[in-house]
Coordinates of C-alpha atoms in Angstrom, one line a residue:
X1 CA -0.5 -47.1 -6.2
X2 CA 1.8 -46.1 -3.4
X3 CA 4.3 -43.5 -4.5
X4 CA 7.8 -44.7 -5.2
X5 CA 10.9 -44.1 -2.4
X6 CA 13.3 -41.7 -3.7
X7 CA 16.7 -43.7 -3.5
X8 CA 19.6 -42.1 -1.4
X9 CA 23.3 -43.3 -1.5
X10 CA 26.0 -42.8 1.0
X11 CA 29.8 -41.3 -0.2
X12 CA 30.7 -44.8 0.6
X13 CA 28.4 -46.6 -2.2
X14 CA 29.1 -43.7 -4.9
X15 CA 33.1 -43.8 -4.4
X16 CA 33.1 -47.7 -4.8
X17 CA 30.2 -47.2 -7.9
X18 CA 32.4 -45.0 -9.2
X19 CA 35.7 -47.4 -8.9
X20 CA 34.1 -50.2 -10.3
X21 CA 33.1 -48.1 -13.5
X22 CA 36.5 -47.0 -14.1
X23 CA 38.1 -49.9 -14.0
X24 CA 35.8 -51.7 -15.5
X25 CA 35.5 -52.1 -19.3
X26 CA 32.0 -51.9 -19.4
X27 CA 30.1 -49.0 -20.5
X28 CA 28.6 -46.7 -17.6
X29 CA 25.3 -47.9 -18.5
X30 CA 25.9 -51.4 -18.2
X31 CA 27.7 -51.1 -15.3
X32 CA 24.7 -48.9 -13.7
X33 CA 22.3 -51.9 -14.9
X34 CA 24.6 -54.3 -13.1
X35 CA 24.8 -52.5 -9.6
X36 CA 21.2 -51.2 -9.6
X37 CA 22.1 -48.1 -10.0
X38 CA 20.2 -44.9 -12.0
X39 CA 22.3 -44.0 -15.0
X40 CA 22.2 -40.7 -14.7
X41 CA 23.5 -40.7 -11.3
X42 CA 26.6 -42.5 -12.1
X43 CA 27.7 -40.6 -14.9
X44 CA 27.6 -38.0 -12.4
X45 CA 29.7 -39.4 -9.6
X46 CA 32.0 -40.5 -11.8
X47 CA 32.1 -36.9 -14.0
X48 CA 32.6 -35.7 -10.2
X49 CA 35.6 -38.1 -9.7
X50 CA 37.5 -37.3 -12.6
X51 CA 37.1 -33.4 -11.9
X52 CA 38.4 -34.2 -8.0
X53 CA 41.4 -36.2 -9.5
X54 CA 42.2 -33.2 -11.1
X55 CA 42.2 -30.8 -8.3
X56 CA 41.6 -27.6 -7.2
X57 CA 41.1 -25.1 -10.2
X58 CA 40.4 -21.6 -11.0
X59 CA 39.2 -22.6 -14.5
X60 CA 36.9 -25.5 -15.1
X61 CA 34.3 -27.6 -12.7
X62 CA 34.3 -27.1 -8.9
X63 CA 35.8 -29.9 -6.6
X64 CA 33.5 -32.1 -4.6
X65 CA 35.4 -30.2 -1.7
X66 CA 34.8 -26.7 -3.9
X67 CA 31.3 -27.5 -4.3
X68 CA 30.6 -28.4 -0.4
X69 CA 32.4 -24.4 0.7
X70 CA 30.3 -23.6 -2.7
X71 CA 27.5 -24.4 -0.9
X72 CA 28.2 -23.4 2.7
X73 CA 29.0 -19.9 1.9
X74 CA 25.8 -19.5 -0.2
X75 CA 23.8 -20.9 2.9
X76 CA 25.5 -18.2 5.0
X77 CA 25.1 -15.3 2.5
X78 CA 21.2 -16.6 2.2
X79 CA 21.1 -16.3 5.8
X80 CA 23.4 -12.8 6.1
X81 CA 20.7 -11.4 3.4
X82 CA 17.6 -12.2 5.3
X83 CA 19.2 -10.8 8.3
X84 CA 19.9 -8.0 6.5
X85 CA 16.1 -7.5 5.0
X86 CA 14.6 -8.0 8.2
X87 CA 16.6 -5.3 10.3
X88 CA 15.5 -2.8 7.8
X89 CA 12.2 -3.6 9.0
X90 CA 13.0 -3.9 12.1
X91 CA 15.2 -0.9 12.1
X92 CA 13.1 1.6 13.9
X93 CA 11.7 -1.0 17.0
X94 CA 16.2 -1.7 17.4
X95 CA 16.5 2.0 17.5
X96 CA 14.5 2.6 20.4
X97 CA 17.4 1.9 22.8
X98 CA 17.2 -1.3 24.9
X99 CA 14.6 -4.0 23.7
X100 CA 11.8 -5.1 24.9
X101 CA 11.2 -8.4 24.2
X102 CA 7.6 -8.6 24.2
X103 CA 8.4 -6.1 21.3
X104 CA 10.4 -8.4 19.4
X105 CA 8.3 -11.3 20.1
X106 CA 5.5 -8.6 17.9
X107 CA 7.8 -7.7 15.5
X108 CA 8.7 -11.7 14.5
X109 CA 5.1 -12.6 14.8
X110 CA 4.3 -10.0 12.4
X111 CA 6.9 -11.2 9.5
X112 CA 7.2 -14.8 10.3
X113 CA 5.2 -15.8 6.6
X114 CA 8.6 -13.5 5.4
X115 CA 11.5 -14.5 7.4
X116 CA 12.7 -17.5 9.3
X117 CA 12.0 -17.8 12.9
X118 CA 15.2 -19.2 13.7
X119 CA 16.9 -15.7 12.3
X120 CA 14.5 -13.2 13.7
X121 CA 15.4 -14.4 17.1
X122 CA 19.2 -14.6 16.1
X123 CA 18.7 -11.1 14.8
X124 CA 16.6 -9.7 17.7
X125 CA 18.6 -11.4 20.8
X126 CA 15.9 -13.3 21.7
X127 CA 15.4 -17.3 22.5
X128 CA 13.1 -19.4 20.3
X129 CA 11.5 -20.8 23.4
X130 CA 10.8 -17.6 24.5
X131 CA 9.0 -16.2 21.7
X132 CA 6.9 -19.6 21.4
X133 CA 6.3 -19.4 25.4
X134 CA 5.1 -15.5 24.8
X135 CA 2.5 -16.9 21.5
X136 CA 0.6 -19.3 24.2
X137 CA 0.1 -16.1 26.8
X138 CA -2.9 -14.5 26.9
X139 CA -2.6 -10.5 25.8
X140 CA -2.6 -8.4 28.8
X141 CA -5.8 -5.9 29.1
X142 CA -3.1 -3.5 27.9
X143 CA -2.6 -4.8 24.5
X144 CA -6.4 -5.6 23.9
X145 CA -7.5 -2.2 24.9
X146 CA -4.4 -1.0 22.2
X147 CA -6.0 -3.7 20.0
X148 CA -9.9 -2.2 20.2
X149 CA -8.0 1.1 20.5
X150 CA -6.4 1.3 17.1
X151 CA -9.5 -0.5 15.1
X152 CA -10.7 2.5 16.0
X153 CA -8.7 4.8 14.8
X154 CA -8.3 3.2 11.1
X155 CA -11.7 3.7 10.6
X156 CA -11.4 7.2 11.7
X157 CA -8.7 7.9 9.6
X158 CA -10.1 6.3 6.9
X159 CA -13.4 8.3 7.1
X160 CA -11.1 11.5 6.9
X161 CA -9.9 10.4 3.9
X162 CA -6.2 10.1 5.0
X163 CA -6.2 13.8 6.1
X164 CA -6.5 13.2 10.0
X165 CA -4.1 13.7 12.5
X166 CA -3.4 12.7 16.0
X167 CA -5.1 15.7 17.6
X168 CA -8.3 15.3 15.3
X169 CA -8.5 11.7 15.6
X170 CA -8.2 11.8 19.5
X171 CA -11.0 14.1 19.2
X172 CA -13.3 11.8 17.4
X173 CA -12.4 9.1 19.9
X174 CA -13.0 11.1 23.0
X175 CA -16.5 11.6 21.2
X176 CA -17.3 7.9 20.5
X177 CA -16.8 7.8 24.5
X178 CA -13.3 6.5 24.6
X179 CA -10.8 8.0 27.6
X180 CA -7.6 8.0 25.8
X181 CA -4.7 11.1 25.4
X182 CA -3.5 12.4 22.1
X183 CA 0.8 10.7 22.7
X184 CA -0.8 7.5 22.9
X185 CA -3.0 8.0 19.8
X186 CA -0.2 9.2 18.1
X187 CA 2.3 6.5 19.5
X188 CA -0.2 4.0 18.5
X189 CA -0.8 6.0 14.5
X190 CA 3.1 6.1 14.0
X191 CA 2.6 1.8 14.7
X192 CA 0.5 1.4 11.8
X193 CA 1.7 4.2 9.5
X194 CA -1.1 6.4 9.2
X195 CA 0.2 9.9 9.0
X196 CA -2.0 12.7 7.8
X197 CA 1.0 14.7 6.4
X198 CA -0.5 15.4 3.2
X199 CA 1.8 17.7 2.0
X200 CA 4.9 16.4 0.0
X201 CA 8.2 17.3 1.2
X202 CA 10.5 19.7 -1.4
X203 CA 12.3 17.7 -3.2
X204 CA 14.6 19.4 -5.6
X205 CA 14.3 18.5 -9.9
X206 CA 17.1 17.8 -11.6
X207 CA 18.4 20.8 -13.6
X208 CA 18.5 20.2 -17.1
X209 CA 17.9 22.8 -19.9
X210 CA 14.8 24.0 -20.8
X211 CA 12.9 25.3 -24.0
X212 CA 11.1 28.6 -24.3
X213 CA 7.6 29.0 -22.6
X214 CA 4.7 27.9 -25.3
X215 CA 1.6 29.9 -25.8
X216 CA -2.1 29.1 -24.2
X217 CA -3.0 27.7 -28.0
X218 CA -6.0 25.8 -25.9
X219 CA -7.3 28.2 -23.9
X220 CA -9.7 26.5 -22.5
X221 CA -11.4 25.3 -25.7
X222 CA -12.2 21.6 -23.4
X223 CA -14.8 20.5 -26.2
X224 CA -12.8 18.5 -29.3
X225 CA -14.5 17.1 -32.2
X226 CA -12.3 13.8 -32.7
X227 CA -9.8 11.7 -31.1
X228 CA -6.3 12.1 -30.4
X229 CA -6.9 16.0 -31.6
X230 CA -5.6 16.9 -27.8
X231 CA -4.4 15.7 -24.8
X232 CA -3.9 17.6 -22.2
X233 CA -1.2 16.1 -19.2
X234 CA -0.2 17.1 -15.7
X235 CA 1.9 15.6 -12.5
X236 CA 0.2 14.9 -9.0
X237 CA 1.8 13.0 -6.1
X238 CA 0.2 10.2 -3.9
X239 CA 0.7 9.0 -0.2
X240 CA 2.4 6.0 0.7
X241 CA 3.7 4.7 3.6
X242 CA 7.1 4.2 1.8
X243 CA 6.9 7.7 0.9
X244 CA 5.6 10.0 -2.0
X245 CA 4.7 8.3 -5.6
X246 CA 4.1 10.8 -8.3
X247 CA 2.0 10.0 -11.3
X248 CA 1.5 11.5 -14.9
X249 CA -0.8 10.9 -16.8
X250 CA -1.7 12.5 -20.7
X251 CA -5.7 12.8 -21.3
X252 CA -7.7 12.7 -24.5
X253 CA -9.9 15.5 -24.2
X254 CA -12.4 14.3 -26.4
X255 CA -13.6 10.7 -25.0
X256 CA -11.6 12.1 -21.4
X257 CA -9.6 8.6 -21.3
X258 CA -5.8 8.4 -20.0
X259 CA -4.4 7.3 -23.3
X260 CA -0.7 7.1 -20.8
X261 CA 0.4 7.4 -17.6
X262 CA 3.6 6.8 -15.5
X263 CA 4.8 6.7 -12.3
X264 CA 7.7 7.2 -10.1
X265 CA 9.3 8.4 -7.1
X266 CA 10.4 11.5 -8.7
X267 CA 8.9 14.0 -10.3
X268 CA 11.5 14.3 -13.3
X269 CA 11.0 15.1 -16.5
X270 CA 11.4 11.1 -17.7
X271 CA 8.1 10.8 -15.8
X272 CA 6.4 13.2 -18.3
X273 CA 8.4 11.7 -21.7
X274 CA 7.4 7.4 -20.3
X275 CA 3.7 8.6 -19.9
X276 CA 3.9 10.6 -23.5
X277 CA 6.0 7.5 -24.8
X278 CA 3.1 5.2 -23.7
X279 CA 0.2 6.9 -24.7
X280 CA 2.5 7.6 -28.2
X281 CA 3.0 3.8 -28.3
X282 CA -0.6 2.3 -28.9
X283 CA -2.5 6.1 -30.5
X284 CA -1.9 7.9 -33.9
X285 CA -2.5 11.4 -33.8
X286 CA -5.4 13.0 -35.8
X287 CA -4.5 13.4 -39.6
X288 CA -5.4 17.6 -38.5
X289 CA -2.7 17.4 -36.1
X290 CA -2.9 16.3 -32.6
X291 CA -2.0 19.6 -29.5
X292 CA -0.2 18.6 -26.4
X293 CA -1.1 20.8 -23.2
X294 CA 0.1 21.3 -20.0
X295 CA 1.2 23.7 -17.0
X296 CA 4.6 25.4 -16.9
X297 CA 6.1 22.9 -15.0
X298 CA 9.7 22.4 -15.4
X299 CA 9.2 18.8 -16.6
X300 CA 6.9 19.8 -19.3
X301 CA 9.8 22.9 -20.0
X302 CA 12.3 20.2 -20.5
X303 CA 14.3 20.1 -23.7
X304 CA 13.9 16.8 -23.8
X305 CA 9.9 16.9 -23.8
X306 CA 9.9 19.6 -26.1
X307 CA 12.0 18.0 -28.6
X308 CA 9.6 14.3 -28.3
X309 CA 6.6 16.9 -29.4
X310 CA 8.7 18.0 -32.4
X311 CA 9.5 15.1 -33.5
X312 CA 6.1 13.5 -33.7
X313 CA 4.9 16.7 -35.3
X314 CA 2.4 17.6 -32.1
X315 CA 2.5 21.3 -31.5
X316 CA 2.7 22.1 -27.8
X317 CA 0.6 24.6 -25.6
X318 CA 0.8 25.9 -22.1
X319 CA -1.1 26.9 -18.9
X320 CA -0.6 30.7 -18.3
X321 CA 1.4 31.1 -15.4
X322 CA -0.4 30.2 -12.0
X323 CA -3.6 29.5 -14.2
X324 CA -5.2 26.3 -13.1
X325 CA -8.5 26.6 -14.8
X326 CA -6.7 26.4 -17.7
X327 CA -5.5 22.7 -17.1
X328 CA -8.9 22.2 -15.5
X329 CA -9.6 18.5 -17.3
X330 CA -6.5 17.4 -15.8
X331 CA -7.2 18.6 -12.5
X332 CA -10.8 17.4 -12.5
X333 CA -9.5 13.6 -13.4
X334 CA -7.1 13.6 -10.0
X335 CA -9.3 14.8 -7.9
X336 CA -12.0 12.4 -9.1
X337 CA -8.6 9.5 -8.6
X338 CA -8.3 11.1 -5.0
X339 CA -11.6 11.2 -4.2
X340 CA -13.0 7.9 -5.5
X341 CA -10.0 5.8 -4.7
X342 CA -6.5 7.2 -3.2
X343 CA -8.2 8.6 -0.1
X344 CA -10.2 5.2 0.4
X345 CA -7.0 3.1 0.6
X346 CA -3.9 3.3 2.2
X347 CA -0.6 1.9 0.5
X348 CA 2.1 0.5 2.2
X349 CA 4.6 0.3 -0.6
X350 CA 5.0 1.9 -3.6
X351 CA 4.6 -0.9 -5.9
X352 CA 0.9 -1.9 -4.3
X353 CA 0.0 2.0 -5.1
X354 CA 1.4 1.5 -8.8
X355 CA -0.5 -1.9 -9.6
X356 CA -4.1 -0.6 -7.8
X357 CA -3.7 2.9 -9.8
X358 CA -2.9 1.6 -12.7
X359 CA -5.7 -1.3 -12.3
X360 CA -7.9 1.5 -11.1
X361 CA -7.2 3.8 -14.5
X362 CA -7.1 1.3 -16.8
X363 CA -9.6 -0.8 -16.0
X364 CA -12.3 0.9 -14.3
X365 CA -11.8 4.7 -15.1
X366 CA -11.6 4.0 -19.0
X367 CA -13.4 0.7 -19.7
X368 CA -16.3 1.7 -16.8
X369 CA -17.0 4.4 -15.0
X370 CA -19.5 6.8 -16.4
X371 CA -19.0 10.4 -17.5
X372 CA -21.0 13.0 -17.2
X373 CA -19.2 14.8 -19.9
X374 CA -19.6 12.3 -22.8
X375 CA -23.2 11.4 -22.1
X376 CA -22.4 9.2 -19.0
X377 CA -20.5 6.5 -21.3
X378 CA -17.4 5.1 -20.3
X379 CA -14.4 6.6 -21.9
X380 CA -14.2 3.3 -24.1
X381 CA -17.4 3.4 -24.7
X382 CA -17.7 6.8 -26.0
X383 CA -14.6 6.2 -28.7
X384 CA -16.3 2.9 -29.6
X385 CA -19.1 4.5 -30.3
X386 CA -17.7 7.7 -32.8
X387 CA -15.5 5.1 -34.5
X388 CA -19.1 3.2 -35.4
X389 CA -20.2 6.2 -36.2
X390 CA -18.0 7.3 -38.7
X391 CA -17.5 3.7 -40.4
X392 CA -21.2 3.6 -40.7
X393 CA -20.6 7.6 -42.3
X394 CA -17.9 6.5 -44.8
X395 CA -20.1 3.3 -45.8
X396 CA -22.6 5.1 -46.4

């Protein structure tokens, strides 16, 4: 059955609908069943027409007139905002002095599934016909050499795990047999994003009061009996292109699975309390009391922390100064992340690192990898399996 026509009506047609309606003593409806006309529509234009009689208002329904600007200036504020989005993207090719416009004609090819074409070119000073022109040219030996060029060098970077730099990776090239110098590598690295500067730059904690330093009470005692007896909890920071994420995570030492984690672009002490407050949120502490451990960071120091563990009655315990080993669980579960999956991808926004570490803990590292530790179950597995054991033990 063909599909329907959607029925349009000129300003002409509604203005005389709407006359006859008023005048008229018949009801809207009837008057709509006598003119053909949808209902609906009617009582609209003639809802419309009584608001217009009234005038302009600061209180009330727009104006016909009201609505039209209405609409014009949310068309241009639309328009201002995708401007707006797209020269932050754009930002760093505009700040490279005069334009190429081969580069612009890139830089719109590369975000036309995000922005309009018709903008882009407004934005970059460029003619539509031009950029359509440049997509039916043929790259220029140039850009396919550039093109082989940096397929190359992803796949170097990714085989250094993220930790290359321009110098090493034109190394590698020169050894695969390409003729290429290290400011064009590095031109062509700073493109893409790949940066090997693993190192996070300072950035300063927010000051708040802290409590007094709590004893080692673990001290390395990394075999537990039960669940949720301790959890042990640090901070590490990941690479993104949009800059550092940092992640905390709290870890039951007896079945090693991330009962909470959290992340952020800071490394405050609200990082610490959302990942305690999640794993708090869905576990119950062991009827013996449950132990809380962690470094001498100054998150972990943090009234705030300090007085969460109080109140849910776990007793806190810390690394001795400078002490790694004694936090070694904690360490051992981020360089397993690092290993096995941040140094095998790289994240171009913070938000895609979040979702695929938090899929990546959640999903695989609890529900499937296997651990040497707990008899090569899965973390899930492994609790599964002692609270079985211990219904099967009280049953008995």
């Amino acid at each position: 059955m063909p599909r329907k026509k959607r029925r349009t009506f000129s300003t002409s047609q509604k203005e005389q609908a709407v006359k006859i309606c008023l005048r008229s003593s018949k009801s809207i409806a009837q008057v709509a069943r006598d003119l053909d006309l949808p209902e609906n529509s009617l009582r609209n234009w003639v809802r419309q027409a009584k608001i217009d009689e009234g005038g302009p208002s600061e209180d009330g329904p727009l104006t016909s007139e009201e609505r039209e600007e209405l609409k014009r200036l949310r068309r241009e504020n639309r328009d201002l905002q995708m401007e707006r989005d797209f020269l932050k993207k754009a930002g760093g090719l505009l700040r490279q002095g005069e334009l190429v416009a081969a580069k612009a004609y890139e830089v719109i090819e590369a975000e036309k599934a995000n922005f309009p074409i018709k903008i882009m070119c407004k934005t970059l000073g460029v003619s539509r016909s031009g950029y359509y022109a440049w997509l039916k040219r043929e790259p220029s030996q140039r850009a396919k050499a550039n093109e082989e060029l940096s397929a190359a060098i992803v796949e170097i970077f990714d085989d250094s795990r993220g930790t290359y730099g321009s110098p090493r990776v034109t190394e590698e090239l020169e050894a695969q047999g390409f003729e290429v110098d290290r400011k064009r590598v590095a031109r062509l690295m700073a493109k893409m994003g790949l940066s090997a500067d693993l190192k996070p730059k300072y950035r300063a904690v927010d000051t708040e009061p802290t409590a007094e330093l709590a004893a080692n009470v673990l001290d390395r005692q990394f075999d537990v009996d039960e669940p949720d007896r301790v959890w042990v909890s640090d901070i590490t920071y990941i690479w993104t292109a949009a800059g550092w994420l940092y992640l905390a995570v709290v870890i039951d030492l007896y079945s090693r699975r991330v009962v909470g984690w959290a992340m952020a672009d800071h490394m405050r002490a609200e990082l610490v309390l959302e990942a305690l407050e999640v794993a708090l949120g869905s576990r119950k502490p062991s009827d013996a009391g449950l132990l809380f451990h962690s470094d001498q960071g100054a998150q972990y120091k943090a009234t705030r922390v300090r007085e969460t563990l109080d109140a849910e009655g776990i007793t806190c315990s810390m690394s001795r100064r400078g002490n790694c080993w004694d936090n070694a669980v904690a360490e051992a579960f981020f360089a397993t992340l690092k290993r096995e999956h941040v140094y095998r991808t790289i994240f171009l926004t913070q938000d895609e690192a979040m979702i695929s570490i938090a899929e990546w803990i959640g999903i695989f590292y609890n529900g499937q990898r296997r651990h040497s530790t707990i008899g090569y179950c899965s973390p899930v597995e492994y609790e599964r399996n002692y609270y079985a054991e211990l219904t099967a033990s009280q049953a008995a």
